[in-house]
Amino acid sequence: TIRFEPGDIKAIEKRSIEEGFDNKSQWIRSLVLNALDNHPVLTKDEIKAIREANRELAAIGRNLNQIAKVMNIDGRLIDPPDFEMLTGVINKVKNQQSKIMNLVNRSQNRWMLHSTD
């Protein structure tokens, strides 16, 4: 059991809601776990976003595998990918990687000093 002053409880409740946690206990638990081993502690919405980014990357990978398979069987069956298409794929992968890293960074930096202004 941890006891807090009423003002602290209100601040904890406010911050836990702002950061997407279900309740203040979950927020405090996440704070302690992060302090123990500095691993990212994600909210349900952040986990959902990572899963979505992972699905996007998996779909891109499947498409690339299908293209490579057809090209290995008989490269004359399809037009070779052009620079613009490959650049688009690279940009999509980079975009998904960026989303994932932003979520991880947000989680790791969540516990830094937080301005109340």
Tab-separated table of N, CA and C in Angstrom, residues 8-79:
chain	number	residue	atom	x	y	z
A	8	ASP	N	-1.794	15.048	-4.539
A	8	ASP	CA	-0.975	14.147	-5.346
A	8	ASP	C	-1.847	13.133	-6.075
A	9	ILE	N	-2.865	12.641	-5.401
A	9	ILE	CA	-3.775	11.668	-6.018
A	9	ILE	C	-4.463	12.292	-7.226
A	10	LYS	N	-4.906	13.545	-7.078
A	10	LYS	CA	-5.554	14.226	-8.207
A	10	LYS	C	-4.575	14.396	-9.375
A	11	ALA	N	-3.321	14.749	-9.069
A	11	ALA	CA	-2.311	14.913	-10.122
A	11	ALA	C	-2.028	13.572	-10.806
A	12	ILE	N	-1.952	12.504	-10.030
A	12	ILE	CA	-1.715	11.170	-10.586
A	12	ILE	C	-2.888	10.759	-11.468
A	13	GLU	N	-4.116	10.975	-10.995
A	13	GLU	CA	-5.298	10.634	-11.788
A	13	GLU	C	-5.313	11.405	-13.100
A	14	LYS	N	-5.018	12.704	-13.032
A	14	LYS	CA	-5.021	13.550	-14.228
A	14	LYS	C	-3.975	13.064	-15.229
A	15	ARG	N	-2.778	12.826	-14.746
A	15	ARG	CA	-1.696	12.416	-15.649
A	15	ARG	C	-1.945	11.026	-16.222
A	16	SER	N	-2.484	10.123	-15.413
A	16	SER	CA	-2.749	8.775	-15.927
A	16	SER	C	-3.780	8.817	-17.051
A	17	ILE	N	-4.782	9.672	-16.921
A	17	ILE	CA	-5.792	9.825	-17.976
A	17	ILE	C	-5.163	10.455	-19.214
A	18	GLU	N	-4.367	11.521	-19.018
A	18	GLU	CA	-3.719	12.208	-20.138
A	18	GLU	C	-2.832	11.256	-20.942
A	19	GLU	N	-2.213	10.320	-20.259
A	19	GLU	CA	-1.260	9.429	-20.917
A	19	GLU	C	-1.894	8.124	-21.387
A	20	GLY	N	-3.208	7.995	-21.232
A	20	GLY	CA	-3.911	6.863	-21.813
A	20	GLY	C	-3.967	5.603	-20.974
A	21	PHE	N	-3.697	5.712	-19.690
A	21	PHE	CA	-3.798	4.547	-18.811
A	21	PHE	C	-5.236	4.395	-18.322
A	22	ASP	N	-5.607	3.158	-18.034
A	22	ASP	CA	-6.973	2.880	-17.597
A	22	ASP	C	-7.272	3.450	-16.222
A	23	ASN	N	-6.268	3.484	-15.362
A	23	ASN	CA	-6.476	3.980	-13.994
A	23	ASN	C	-5.143	4.374	-13.381
A	24	LYS	N	-5.206	5.007	-12.212
A	24	LYS	CA	-3.986	5.493	-11.569
A	24	LYS	C	-3.100	4.341	-11.097
A	25	SER	N	-3.688	3.219	-10.714
A	25	SER	CA	-2.881	2.071	-10.276
A	25	SER	C	-2.017	1.550	-11.422
A	26	GLN	N	-2.598	1.472	-12.605
A	26	GLN	CA	-1.843	1.013	-13.774
A	26	GLN	C	-0.708	1.986	-14.079
A	27	TRP	N	-0.972	3.272	-13.972
A	27	TRP	CA	0.042	4.286	-14.233
A	27	TRP	C	1.184	4.171	-13.222
A	28	ILE	N	0.858	4.038	-11.944
A	28	ILE	CA	1.885	3.923	-10.899
A	28	ILE	C	2.696	2.644	-11.091
A	29	ARG	N	2.007	1.542	-11.395
A	29	ARG	CA	2.693	0.273	-11.639
A	29	ARG	C	3.680	0.417	-12.809
A	30	SER	N	3.255	1.077	-13.860
A	30	SER	CA	4.108	1.292	-15.025
A	30	SER	C	5.308	2.165	-14.672
A	31	LEU	N	5.078	3.187	-13.874
A	31	LEU	CA	6.160	4.057	-13.428
A	31	LEU	C	7.213	3.269	-12.660
A	32	VAL	N	6.778	2.428	-11.734
A	32	VAL	CA	7.705	1.640	-10.919
A	32	VAL	C	8.460	0.632	-11.790
A	33	LEU	N	7.750	-0.081	-12.671
A	33	LEU	CA	8.406	-1.064	-13.533
A	33	LEU	C	9.440	-0.409	-14.438
A	34	ASN	N	9.116	0.767	-14.959
A	34	ASN	CA	10.066	1.478	-15.796
A	34	ASN	C	11.287	1.894	-14.986
A	35	ALA	N	11.080	2.338	-13.754
A	35	ALA	CA	12.202	2.741	-12.902
A	35	ALA	C	13.091	1.548	-12.554
A	36	LEU	N	12.500	0.361	-12.436
A	36	LEU	CA	13.278	-0.826	-12.077
A	36	LEU	C	14.220	-1.272	-13.177
A	37	ASP	N	13.737	-1.309	-14.418
A	37	ASP	CA	14.609	-1.830	-15.477
A	37	ASP	C	14.581	-1.021	-16.772
A	38	ASN	N	13.982	0.148	-16.742
A	38	ASN	CA	13.979	1.083	-17.872
A	38	ASN	C	13.473	0.451	-19.164
A	39	HIS	N	12.490	-0.436	-19.069
A	39	HIS	CA	11.905	-0.985	-20.291
A	39	HIS	C	10.625	-0.220	-20.603
A	40	PRO	N	10.258	-0.164	-21.887
A	40	PRO	CA	9.043	0.566	-22.231
A	40	PRO	C	7.804	-0.111	-21.655
A	41	VAL	N	6.921	0.684	-21.116
A	41	VAL	CA	5.630	0.207	-20.621
A	41	VAL	C	4.581	0.915	-21.472
A	42	LEU	N	3.843	0.127	-22.248
A	42	LEU	CA	2.933	0.692	-23.239
A	42	LEU	C	1.482	0.646	-22.768
A	43	THR	N	0.718	1.637	-23.188
A	43	THR	CA	-0.719	1.641	-22.929
A	43	THR	C	-1.400	0.735	-23.955
A	44	LYS	N	-2.675	0.464	-23.734
A	44	LYS	CA	-3.424	-0.368	-24.684
A	44	LYS	C	-3.438	0.256	-26.077
A	45	ASP	N	-3.597	1.575	-26.150
A	45	ASP	CA	-3.617	2.261	-27.444
A	45	ASP	C	-2.254	2.178	-28.138
A	46	GLU	N	-1.169	2.268	-27.356
A	46	GLU	CA	0.165	2.164	-27.942
A	46	GLU	C	0.423	0.743	-28.457
A	47	ILE	N	-0.009	-0.243	-27.699
A	47	ILE	CA	0.134	-1.635	-28.134
A	47	ILE	C	-0.671	-1.865	-29.410
A	48	LYS	N	-1.870	-1.302	-29.461
A	48	LYS	CA	-2.708	-1.427	-30.660
A	48	LYS	C	-2.008	-0.793	-31.866
A	49	ALA	N	-1.389	0.364	-31.668
A	49	ALA	CA	-0.694	1.044	-32.761
A	49	ALA	C	0.518	0.233	-33.233
A	50	ILE	N	1.237	-0.385	-32.307
A	50	ILE	CA	2.385	-1.213	-32.689
A	50	ILE	C	1.915	-2.440	-33.460
A	51	ARG	N	0.831	-3.043	-33.010
A	51	ARG	CA	0.297	-4.200	-33.737
A	51	ARG	C	-0.110	-3.815	-35.159
A	52	GLU	N	-0.728	-2.652	-35.310
A	52	GLU	CA	-1.141	-2.188	-36.633
A	52	GLU	C	0.086	-1.947	-37.521
A	53	ALA	N	1.111	-1.305	-36.963
A	53	ALA	CA	2.334	-1.069	-37.730
A	53	ALA	C	2.981	-2.395	-38.116
A	54	ASN	N	2.947	-3.358	-37.205
A	54	ASN	CA	3.511	-4.676	-37.490
A	54	ASN	C	2.738	-5.371	-38.609
A	55	ARG	N	1.399	-5.242	-38.607
A	55	ARG	CA	0.587	-5.819	-39.684
A	55	ARG	C	0.946	-5.183	-41.031
A	56	GLU	N	1.143	-3.874	-41.023
A	56	GLU	CA	1.516	-3.179	-42.259
A	56	GLU	C	2.863	-3.682	-42.772
A	57	LEU	N	3.837	-3.825	-41.880
A	57	LEU	CA	5.148	-4.319	-42.290
A	57	LEU	C	5.060	-5.754	-42.796
A	58	ALA	N	4.240	-6.574	-42.147
A	58	ALA	CA	4.066	-7.963	-42.593
A	58	ALA	C	3.443	-8.007	-43.991
A	59	ALA	N	2.463	-7.139	-44.244
A	59	ALA	CA	1.820	-7.096	-45.565
A	59	ALA	C	2.824	-6.674	-46.631
A	60	ILE	N	3.640	-5.692	-46.319
A	60	ILE	CA	4.667	-5.252	-47.270
A	60	ILE	C	5.629	-6.407	-47.541
A	61	GLY	N	6.031	-7.109	-46.489
A	61	GLY	CA	6.936	-8.246	-46.651
A	61	GLY	C	6.336	-9.346	-47.514
A	62	ARG	N	5.056	-9.655	-47.303
A	62	ARG	CA	4.391	-10.675	-48.128
A	62	ARG	C	4.370	-10.259	-49.591
A	63	ASN	N	4.052	-9.003	-49.839
A	63	ASN	CA	4.019	-8.518	-51.223
A	63	ASN	C	5.396	-8.613	-51.872
A	64	LEU	N	6.426	-8.229	-51.143
A	64	LEU	CA	7.776	-8.313	-51.692
A	64	LEU	C	8.171	-9.763	-51.962
A	65	ASN	N	7.802	-10.669	-51.061
A	65	ASN	CA	8.101	-12.088	-51.266
A	65	ASN	C	7.398	-12.626	-52.512
A	66	GLN	N	6.155	-12.229	-52.720
A	66	GLN	CA	5.418	-12.693	-53.902
A	66	GLN	C	6.075	-12.179	-55.178
A	67	ILE	N	6.490	-10.924	-55.166
A	67	ILE	CA	7.158	-10.354	-56.340
A	67	ILE	C	8.471	-11.094	-56.605
A	68	ALA	N	9.248	-11.308	-55.543
A	68	ALA	CA	10.542	-12.003	-55.699
A	68	ALA	C	10.331	-13.424	-56.211
A	69	LYS	N	9.306	-14.105	-55.709
A	69	LYS	CA	9.039	-15.478	-56.132
A	69	LYS	C	8.726	-15.528	-57.630
A	70	VAL	N	7.845	-14.650	-58.093
A	70	VAL	CA	7.482	-14.623	-59.510
A	70	VAL	C	8.701	-14.274	-60.361
A	71	MET	N	9.514	-13.319	-59.887
A	71	MET	CA	10.698	-12.932	-60.663
A	71	MET	C	11.708	-14.073	-60.714
A	72	ASN	N	11.805	-14.862	-59.645
A	72	ASN	CA	12.736	-15.992	-59.638
A	72	ASN	C	12.253	-17.125	-60.526
A	73	ILE	N	10.935	-17.311	-60.616
A	73	ILE	CA	10.383	-18.369	-61.466
A	73	ILE	C	10.586	-17.998	-62.932
A	74	ASP	N	10.122	-16.830	-63.297
A	74	ASP	CA	10.275	-16.371	-64.676
A	74	ASP	C	10.126	-14.856	-64.682
A	75	GLY	N	11.250	-14.180	-64.711
A	75	GLY	CA	11.272	-12.719	-64.666
A	75	GLY	C	10.542	-12.052	-65.804
A	76	ARG	N	10.228	-12.816	-66.847
A	76	ARG	CA	9.522	-12.223	-67.992
A	76	ARG	C	8.027	-12.095	-67.734
A	77	LEU	N	7.522	-12.737	-66.653
A	77	LEU	CA	6.084	-12.712	-66.384
A	77	LEU	C	5.602	-11.368	-65.849
A	78	ILE	N	6.489	-10.643	-65.236
A	78	ILE	CA	6.101	-9.330	-64.699
A	78	ILE	C	7.157	-8.308	-65.073
A	79	ASP	N	6.735	-7.066	-65.094
A	79	ASP	CA	7.695	-5.990	-65.316
A	79	ASP	C	8.540	-5.842	-64.055
